[in-house]
Short mmCIF file of N, CA and C and ligand atoms in Angstrom, two decimals:
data_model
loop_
_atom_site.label_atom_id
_atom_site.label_comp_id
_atom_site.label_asym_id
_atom_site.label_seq_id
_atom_site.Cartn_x
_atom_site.Cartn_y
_atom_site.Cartn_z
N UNK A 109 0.85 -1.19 0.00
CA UNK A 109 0.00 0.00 0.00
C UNK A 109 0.89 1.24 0.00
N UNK A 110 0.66 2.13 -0.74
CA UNK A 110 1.28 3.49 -0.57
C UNK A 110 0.54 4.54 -0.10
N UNK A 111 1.03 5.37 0.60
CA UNK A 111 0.39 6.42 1.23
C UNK A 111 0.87 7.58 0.96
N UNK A 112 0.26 8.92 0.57
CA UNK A 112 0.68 9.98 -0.10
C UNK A 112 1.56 10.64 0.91
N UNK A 113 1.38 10.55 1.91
CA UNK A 113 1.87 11.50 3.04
C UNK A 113 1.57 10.47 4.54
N UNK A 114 2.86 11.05 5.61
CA UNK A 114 2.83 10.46 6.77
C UNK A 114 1.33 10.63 7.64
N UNK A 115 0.80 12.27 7.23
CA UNK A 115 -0.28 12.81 7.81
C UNK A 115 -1.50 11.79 7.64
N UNK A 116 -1.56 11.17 5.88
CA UNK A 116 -2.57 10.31 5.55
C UNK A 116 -2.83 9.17 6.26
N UNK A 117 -1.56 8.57 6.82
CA UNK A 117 -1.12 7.59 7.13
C UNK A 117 -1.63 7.28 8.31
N UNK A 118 -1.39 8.29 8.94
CA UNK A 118 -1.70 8.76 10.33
C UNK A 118 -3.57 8.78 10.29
N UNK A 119 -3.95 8.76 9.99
CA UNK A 119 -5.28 9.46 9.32
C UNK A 119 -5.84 8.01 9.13
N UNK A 120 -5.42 7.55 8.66
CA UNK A 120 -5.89 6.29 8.25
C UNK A 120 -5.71 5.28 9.32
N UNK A 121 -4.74 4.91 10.25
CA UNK A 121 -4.45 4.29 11.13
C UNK A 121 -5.48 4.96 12.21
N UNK A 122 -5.54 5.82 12.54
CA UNK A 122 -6.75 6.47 13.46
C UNK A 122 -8.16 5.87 13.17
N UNK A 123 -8.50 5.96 12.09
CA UNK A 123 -9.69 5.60 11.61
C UNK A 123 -9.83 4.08 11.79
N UNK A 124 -8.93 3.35 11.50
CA UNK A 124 -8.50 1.92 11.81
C UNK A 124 -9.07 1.44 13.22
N UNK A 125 -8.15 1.85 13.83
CA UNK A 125 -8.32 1.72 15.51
C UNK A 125 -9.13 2.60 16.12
N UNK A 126 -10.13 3.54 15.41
CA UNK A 126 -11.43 3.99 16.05
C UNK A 126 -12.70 2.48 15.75
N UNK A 127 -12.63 1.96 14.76
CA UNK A 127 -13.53 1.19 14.00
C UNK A 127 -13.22 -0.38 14.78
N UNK A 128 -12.12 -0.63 15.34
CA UNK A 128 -12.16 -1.92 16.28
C UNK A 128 -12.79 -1.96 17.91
N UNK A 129 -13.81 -2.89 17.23
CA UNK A 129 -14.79 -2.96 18.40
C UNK A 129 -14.25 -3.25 19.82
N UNK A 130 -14.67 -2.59 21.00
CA UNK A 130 -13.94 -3.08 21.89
C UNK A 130 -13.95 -4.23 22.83
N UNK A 131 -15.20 -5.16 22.17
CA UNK A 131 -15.48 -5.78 22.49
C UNK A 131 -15.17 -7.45 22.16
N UNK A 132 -15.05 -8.56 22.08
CA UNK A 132 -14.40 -9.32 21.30
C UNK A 132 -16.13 -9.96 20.66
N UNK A 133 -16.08 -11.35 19.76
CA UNK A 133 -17.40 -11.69 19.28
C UNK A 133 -17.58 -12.73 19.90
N UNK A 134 -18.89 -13.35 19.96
CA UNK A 134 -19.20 -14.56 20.01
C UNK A 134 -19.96 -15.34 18.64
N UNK A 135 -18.75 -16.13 18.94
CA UNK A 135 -19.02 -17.20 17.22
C UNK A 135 -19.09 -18.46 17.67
N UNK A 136 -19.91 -18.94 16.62
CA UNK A 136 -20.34 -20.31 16.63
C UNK A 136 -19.92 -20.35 14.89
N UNK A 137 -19.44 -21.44 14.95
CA UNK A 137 -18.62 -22.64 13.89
C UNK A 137 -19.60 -23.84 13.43
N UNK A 138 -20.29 -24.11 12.37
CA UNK A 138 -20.91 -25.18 12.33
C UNK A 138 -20.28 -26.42 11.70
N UNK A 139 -19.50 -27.07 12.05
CA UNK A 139 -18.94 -28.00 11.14
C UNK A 139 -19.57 -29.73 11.43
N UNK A 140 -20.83 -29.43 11.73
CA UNK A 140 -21.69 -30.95 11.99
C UNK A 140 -22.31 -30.87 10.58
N UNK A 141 -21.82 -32.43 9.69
CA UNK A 141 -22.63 -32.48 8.48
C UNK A 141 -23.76 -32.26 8.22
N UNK A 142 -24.46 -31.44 8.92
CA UNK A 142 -26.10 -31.48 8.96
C UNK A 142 -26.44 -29.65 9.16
N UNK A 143 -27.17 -29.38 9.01
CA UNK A 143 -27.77 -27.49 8.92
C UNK A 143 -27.92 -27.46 10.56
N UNK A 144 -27.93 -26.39 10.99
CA UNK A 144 -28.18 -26.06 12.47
C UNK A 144 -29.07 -24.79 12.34
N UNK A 145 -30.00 -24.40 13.62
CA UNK A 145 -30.39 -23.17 13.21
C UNK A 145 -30.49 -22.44 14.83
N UNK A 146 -29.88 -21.27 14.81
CA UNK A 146 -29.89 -20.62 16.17
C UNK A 146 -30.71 -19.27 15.86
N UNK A 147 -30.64 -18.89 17.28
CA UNK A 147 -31.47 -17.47 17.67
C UNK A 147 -30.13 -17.60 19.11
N UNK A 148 -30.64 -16.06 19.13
CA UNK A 148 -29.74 -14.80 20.00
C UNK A 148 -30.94 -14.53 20.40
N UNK A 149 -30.89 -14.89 22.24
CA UNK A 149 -32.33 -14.60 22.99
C UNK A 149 -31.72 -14.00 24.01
N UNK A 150 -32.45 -12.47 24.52
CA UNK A 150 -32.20 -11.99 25.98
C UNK A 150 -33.76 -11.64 25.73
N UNK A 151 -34.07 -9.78 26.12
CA UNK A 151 -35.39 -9.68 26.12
C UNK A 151 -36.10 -10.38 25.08
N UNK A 152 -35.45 -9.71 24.36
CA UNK A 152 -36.23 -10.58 22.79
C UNK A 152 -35.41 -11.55 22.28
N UNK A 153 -35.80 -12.40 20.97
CA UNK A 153 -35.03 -13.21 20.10
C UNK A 153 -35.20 -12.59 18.79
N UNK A 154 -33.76 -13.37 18.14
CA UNK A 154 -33.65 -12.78 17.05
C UNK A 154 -34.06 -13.70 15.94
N UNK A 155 -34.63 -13.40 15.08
CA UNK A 155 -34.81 -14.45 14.03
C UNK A 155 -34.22 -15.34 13.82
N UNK A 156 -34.77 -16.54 13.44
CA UNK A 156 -33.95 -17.81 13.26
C UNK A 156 -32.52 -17.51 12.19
N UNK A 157 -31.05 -18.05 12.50
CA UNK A 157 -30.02 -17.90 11.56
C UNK A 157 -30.41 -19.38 11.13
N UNK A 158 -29.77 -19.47 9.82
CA UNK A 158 -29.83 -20.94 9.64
C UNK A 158 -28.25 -21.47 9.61
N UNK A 159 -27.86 -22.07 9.63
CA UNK A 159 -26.48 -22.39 9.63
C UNK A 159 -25.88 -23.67 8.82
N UNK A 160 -25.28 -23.46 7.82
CA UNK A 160 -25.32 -24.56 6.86
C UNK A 160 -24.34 -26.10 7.11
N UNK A 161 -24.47 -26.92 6.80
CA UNK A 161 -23.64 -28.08 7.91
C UNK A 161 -22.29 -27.39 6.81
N UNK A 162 -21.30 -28.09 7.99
CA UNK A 162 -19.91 -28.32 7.84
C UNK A 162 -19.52 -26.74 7.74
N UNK A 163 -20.32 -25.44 6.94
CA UNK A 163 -19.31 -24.62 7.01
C UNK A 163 -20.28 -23.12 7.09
N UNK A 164 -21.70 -23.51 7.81
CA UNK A 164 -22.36 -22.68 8.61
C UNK A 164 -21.52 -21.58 9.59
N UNK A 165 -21.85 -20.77 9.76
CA UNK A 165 -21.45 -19.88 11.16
C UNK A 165 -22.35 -18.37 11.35
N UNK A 166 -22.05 -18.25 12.68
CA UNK A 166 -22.40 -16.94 13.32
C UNK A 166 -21.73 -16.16 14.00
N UNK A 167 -21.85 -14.70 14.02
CA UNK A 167 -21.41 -13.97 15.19
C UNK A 167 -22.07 -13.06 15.57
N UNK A 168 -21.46 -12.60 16.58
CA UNK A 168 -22.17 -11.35 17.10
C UNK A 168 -21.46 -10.43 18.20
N UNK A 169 -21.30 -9.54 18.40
CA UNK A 169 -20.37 -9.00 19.16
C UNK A 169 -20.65 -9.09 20.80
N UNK A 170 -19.77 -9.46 21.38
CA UNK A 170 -19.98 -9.41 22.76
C UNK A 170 -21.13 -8.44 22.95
N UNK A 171 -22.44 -8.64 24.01
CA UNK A 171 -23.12 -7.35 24.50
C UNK A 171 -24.14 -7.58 25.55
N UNK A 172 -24.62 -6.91 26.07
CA UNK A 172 -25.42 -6.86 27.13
C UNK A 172 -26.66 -6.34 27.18
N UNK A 173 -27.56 -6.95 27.58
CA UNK A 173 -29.05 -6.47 27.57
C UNK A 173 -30.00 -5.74 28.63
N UNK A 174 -30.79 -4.80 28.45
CA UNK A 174 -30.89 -3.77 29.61
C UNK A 174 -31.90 -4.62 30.27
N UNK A 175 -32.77 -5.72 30.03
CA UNK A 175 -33.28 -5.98 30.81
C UNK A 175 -32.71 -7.52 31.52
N UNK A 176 -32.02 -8.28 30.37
CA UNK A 176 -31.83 -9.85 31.14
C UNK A 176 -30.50 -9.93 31.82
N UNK A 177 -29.44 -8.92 30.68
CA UNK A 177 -28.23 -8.63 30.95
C UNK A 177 -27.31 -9.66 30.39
N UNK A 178 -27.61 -10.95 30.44
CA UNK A 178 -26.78 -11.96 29.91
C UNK A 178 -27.60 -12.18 28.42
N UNK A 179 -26.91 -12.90 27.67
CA UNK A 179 -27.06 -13.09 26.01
C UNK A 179 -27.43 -14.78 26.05
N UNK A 180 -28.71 -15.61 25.58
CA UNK A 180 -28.30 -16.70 25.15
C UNK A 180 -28.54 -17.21 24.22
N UNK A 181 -27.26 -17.72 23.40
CA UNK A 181 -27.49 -18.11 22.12
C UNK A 181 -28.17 -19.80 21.95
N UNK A 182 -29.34 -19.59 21.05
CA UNK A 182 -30.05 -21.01 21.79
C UNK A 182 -29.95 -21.95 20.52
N UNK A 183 -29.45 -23.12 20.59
CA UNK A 183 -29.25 -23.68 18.82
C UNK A 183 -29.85 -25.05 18.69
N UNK A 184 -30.58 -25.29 17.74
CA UNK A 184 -30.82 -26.72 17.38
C UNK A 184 -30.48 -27.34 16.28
N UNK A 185 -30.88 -28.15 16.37
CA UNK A 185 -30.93 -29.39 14.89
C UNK A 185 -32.07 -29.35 13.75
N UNK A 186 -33.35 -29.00 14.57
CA UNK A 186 -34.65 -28.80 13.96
C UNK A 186 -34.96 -27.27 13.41
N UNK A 187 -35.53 -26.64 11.99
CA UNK A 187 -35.91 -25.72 11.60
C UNK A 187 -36.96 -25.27 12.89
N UNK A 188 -37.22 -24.61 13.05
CA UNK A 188 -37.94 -23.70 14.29
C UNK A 188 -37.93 -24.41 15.79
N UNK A 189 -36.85 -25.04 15.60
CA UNK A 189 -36.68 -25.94 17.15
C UNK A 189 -37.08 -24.54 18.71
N UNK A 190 -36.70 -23.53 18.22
CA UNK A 190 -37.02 -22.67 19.68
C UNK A 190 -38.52 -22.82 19.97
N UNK A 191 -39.43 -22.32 19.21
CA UNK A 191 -40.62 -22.88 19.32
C UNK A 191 -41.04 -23.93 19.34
N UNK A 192 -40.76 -25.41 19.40
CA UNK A 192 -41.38 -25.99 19.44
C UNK A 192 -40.44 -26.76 20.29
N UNK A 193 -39.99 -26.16 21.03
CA UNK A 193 -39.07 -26.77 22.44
C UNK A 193 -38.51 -28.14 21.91
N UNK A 194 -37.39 -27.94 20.92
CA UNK A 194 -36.74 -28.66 20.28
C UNK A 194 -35.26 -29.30 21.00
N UNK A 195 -34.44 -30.18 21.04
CA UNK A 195 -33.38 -29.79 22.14
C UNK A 195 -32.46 -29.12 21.88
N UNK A 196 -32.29 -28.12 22.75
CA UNK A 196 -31.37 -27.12 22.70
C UNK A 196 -30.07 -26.93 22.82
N UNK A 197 -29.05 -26.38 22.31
CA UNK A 197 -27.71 -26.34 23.03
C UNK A 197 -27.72 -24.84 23.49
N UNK A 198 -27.04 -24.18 24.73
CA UNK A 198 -27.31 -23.50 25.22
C UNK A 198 -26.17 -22.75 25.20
N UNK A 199 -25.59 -21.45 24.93
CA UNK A 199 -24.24 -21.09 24.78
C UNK A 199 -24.73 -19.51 25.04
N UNK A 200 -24.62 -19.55 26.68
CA UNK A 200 -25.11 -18.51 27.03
C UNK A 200 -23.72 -17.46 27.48
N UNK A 201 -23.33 -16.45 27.37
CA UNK A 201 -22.59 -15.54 28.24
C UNK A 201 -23.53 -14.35 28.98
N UNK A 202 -22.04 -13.38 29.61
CA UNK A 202 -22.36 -12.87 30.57
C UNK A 202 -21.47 -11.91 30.33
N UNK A 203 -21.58 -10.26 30.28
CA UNK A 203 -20.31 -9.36 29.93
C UNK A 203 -20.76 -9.07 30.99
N UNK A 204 -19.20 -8.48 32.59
CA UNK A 204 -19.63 -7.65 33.55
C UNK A 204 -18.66 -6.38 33.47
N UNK A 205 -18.84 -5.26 33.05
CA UNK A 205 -18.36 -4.71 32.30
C UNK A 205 -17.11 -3.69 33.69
N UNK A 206 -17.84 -3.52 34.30
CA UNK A 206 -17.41 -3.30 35.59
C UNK A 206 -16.07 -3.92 35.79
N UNK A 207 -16.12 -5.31 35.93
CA UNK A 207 -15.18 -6.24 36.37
C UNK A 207 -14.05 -6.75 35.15
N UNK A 208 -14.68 -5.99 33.88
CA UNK A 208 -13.77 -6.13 32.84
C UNK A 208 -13.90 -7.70 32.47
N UNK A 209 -14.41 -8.61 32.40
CA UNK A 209 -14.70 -10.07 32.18
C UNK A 209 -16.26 -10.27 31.83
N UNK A 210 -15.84 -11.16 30.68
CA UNK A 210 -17.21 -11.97 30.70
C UNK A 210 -17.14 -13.42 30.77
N UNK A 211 -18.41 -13.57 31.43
CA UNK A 211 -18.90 -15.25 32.05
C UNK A 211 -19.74 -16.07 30.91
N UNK A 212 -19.03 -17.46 30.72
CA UNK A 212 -19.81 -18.46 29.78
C UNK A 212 -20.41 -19.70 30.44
N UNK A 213 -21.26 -20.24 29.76
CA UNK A 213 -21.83 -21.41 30.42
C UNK A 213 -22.32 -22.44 28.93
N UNK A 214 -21.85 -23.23 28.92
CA UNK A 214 -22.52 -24.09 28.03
C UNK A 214 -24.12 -25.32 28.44
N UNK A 215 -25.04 -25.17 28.14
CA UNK A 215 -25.87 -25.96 28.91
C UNK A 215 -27.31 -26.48 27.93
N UNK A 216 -27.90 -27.21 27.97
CA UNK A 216 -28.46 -27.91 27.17
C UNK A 216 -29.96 -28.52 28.12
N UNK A 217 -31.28 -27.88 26.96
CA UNK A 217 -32.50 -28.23 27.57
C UNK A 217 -33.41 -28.93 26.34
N UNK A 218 -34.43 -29.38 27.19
CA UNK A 218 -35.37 -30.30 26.32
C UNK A 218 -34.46 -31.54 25.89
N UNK A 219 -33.10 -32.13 25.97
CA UNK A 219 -32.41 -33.07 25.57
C UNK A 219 -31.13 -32.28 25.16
N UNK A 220 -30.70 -32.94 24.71
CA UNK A 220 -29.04 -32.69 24.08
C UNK A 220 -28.94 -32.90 22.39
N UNK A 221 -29.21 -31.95 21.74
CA UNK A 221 -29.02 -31.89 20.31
C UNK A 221 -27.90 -32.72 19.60
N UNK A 222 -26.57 -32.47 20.02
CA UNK A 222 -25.31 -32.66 20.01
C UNK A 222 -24.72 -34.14 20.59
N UNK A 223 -26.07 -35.02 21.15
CA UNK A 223 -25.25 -35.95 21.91
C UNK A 223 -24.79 -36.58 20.62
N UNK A 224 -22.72 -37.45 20.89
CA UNK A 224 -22.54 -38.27 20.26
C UNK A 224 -21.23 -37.38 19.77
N UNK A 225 -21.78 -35.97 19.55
CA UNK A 225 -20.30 -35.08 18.99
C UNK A 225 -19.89 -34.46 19.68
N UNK A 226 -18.81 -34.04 19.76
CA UNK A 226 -18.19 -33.16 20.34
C UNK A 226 -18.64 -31.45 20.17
N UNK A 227 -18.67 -30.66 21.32
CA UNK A 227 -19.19 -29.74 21.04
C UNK A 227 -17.99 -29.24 22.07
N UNK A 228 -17.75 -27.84 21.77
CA UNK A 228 -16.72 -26.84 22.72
C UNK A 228 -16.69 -24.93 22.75
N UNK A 229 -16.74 -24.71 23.69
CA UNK A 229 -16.32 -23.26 24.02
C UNK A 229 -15.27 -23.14 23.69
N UNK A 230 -14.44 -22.08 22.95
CA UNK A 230 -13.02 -22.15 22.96
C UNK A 230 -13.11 -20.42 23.04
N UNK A 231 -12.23 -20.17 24.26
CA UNK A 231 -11.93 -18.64 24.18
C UNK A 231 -10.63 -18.31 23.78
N UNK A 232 -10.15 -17.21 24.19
CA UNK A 232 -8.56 -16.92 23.79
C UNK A 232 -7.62 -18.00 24.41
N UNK A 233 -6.48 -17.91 24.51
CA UNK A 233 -5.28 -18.55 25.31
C UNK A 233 -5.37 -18.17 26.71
N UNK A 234 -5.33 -18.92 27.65
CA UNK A 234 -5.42 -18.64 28.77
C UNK A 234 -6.82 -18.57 29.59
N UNK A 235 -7.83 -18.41 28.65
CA UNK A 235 -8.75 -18.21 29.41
C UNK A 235 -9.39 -20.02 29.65
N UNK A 236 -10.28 -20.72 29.82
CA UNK A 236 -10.77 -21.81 30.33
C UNK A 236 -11.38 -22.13 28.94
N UNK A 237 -11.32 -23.34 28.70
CA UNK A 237 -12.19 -23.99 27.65
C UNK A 237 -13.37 -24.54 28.33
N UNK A 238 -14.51 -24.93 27.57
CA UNK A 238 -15.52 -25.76 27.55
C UNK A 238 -15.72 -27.28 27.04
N UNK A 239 -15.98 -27.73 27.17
CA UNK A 239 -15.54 -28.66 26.48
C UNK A 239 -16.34 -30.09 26.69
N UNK A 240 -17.58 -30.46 25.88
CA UNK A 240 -18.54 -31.63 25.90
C UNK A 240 -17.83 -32.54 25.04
N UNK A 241 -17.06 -33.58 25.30
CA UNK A 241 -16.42 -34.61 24.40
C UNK A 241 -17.29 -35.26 23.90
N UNK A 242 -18.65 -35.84 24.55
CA UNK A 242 -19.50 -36.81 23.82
C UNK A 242 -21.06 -35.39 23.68
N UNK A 243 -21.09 -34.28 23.70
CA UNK A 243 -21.79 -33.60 23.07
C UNK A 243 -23.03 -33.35 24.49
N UNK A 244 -22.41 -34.29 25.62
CA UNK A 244 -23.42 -34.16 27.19
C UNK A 244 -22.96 -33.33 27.78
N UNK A 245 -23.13 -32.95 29.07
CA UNK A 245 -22.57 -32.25 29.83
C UNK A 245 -21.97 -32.68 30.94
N UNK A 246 -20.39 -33.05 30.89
CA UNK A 246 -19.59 -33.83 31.79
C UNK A 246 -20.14 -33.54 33.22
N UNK A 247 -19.69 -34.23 34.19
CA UNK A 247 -19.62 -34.26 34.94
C UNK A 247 -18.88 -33.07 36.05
N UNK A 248 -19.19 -31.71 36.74
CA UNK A 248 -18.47 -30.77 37.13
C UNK A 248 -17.95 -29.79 35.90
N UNK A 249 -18.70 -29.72 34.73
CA UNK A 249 -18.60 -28.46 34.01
C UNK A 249 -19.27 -27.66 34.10
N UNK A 250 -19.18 -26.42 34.29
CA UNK A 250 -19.64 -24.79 35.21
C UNK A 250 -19.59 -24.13 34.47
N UNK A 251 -20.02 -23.14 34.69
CA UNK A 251 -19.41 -21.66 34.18
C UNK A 251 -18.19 -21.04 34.25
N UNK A 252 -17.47 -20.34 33.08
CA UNK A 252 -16.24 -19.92 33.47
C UNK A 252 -15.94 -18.63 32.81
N UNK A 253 -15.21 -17.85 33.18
CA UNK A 253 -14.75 -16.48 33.33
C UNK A 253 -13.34 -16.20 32.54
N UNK A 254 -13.70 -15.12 32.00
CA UNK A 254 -12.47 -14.96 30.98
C UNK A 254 -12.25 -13.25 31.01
N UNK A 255 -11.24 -12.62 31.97
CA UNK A 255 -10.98 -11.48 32.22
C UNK A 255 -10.17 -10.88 31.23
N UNK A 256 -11.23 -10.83 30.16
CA UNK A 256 -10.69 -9.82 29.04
C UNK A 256 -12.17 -9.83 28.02
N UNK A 257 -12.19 -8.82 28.15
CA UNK A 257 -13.77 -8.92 27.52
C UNK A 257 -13.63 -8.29 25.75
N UNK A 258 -12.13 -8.47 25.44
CA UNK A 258 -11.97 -8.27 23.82
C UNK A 258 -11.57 -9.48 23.14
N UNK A 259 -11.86 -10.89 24.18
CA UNK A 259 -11.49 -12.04 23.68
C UNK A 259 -13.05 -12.62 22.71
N UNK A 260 -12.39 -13.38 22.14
CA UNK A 260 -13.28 -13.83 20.77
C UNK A 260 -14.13 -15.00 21.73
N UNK A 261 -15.47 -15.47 21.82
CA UNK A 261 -15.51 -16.61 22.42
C UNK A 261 -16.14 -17.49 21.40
N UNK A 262 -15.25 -18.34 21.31
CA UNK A 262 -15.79 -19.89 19.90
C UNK A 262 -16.45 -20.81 20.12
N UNK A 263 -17.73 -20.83 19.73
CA UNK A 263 -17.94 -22.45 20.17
C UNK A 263 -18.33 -23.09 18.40
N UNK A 264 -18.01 -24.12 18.97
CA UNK A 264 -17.30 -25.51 17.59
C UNK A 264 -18.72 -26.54 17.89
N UNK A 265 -19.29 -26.37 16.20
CA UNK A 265 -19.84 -27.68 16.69
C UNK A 265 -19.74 -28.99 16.17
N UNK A 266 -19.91 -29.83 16.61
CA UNK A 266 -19.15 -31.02 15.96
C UNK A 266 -17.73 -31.33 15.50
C1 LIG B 359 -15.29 -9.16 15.94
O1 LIG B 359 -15.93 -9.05 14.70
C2 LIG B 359 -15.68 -7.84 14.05
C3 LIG B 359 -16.57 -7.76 12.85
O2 LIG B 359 -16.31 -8.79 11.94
C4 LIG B 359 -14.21 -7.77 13.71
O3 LIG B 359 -13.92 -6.56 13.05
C5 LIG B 359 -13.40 -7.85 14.98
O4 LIG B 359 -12.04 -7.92 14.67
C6 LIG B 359 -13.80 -9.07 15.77
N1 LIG B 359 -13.15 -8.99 17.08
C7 LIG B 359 -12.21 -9.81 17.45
C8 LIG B 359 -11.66 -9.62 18.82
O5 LIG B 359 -11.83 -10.72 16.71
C1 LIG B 360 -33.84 -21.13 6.88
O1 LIG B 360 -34.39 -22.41 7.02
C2 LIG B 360 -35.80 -22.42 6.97
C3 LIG B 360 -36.27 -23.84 7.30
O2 LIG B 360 -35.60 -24.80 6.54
C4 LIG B 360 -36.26 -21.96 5.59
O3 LIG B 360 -37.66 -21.96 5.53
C5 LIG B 360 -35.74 -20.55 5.38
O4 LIG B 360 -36.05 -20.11 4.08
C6 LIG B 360 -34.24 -20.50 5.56
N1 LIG B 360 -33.80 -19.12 5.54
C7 LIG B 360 -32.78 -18.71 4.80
C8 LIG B 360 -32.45 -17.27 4.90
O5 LIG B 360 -32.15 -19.48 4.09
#
């Protein structure tokens, strides 16, 4: 890239690093041979995403809601599974903005969509993974905290 002048340069790098969110995203990865379809639920939900197998995905930027405060992203196997209390995978966070960290929980209702695959949280380095090897919910897996709230949080499915 060439730049006419240091001033431009300058100018442009500003604009750069005004435009990076300060927040990190939450993505979901679909790589289960099969379509998935989620919603983003706090007060409200968001329209069904559909998510295409093997190379489906979503994001959304870390955020917080004025009335529930936590975000949960609710996903199934079935086309309108939220309505019709389909089983869910549950990939809820928590930004506390205060404390500079946000809180994840992976958790699963009406059944386990995912049993059989592997399903995982993956945040930055350092922070705690998630991690369902057979797609259940092990035994003593919690919620966990990741004190940097510009970290990306991944969850993988299949
Ligand atoms: C979050 O997503 C936005 C929009 O695609 C991107 O610009 C930003 O770099 C992402 N944040 C992180 C921490 O990866
Ligand atoms: C998402 O999937 C539903 C159910 O299969 C379908 O009716 C709808 O058209 C799809 N939406 C998009 C944007 O592909």
């Amino acid at each position: 890239m060439h730049f006419p002048s240091t001033a431009a340069a300058l100018a442009l790098l500003l604009t750069l690093t005004n435009t990076v969110s300060a927040y990190g995203n939450a993505t979901v990865l679909n790589h289960c041979p099969f379509p998935t379809y989620l919603w983003s639920v706090a007060s409200t939900a968001s329209p069904q995403h559909n998510l295409s197998s093997t190379t489906g995905s979503y994001m959304e930027p870390l955020h917080t809601d004025p009335k529930t405060g936590g975000i949960a992203i609710k996903i199934t196997t079935v086309a309108n599974g939220l309505v019709s209390n389909a089983p869910q995978l549950n990939f809820a966070y928590a930004l506390n903005e205060r404390e500079g960290s946000v809180y994840y929980d992976l958790s699963s209702v009406f059944g386990d969509p995912f049993a059989g695959s592997k399903v995982e949280i993956k945040p930055k380095e350092g922070c705690a993974k998630i991690t369902w090897e057979k797609g259940t919910r092990p035994e003593g897996s919690g919620t966990q905290a990741c004190f940097d709230t510009a970290a990306d949080l991944v969850l993988t499915l299949c």
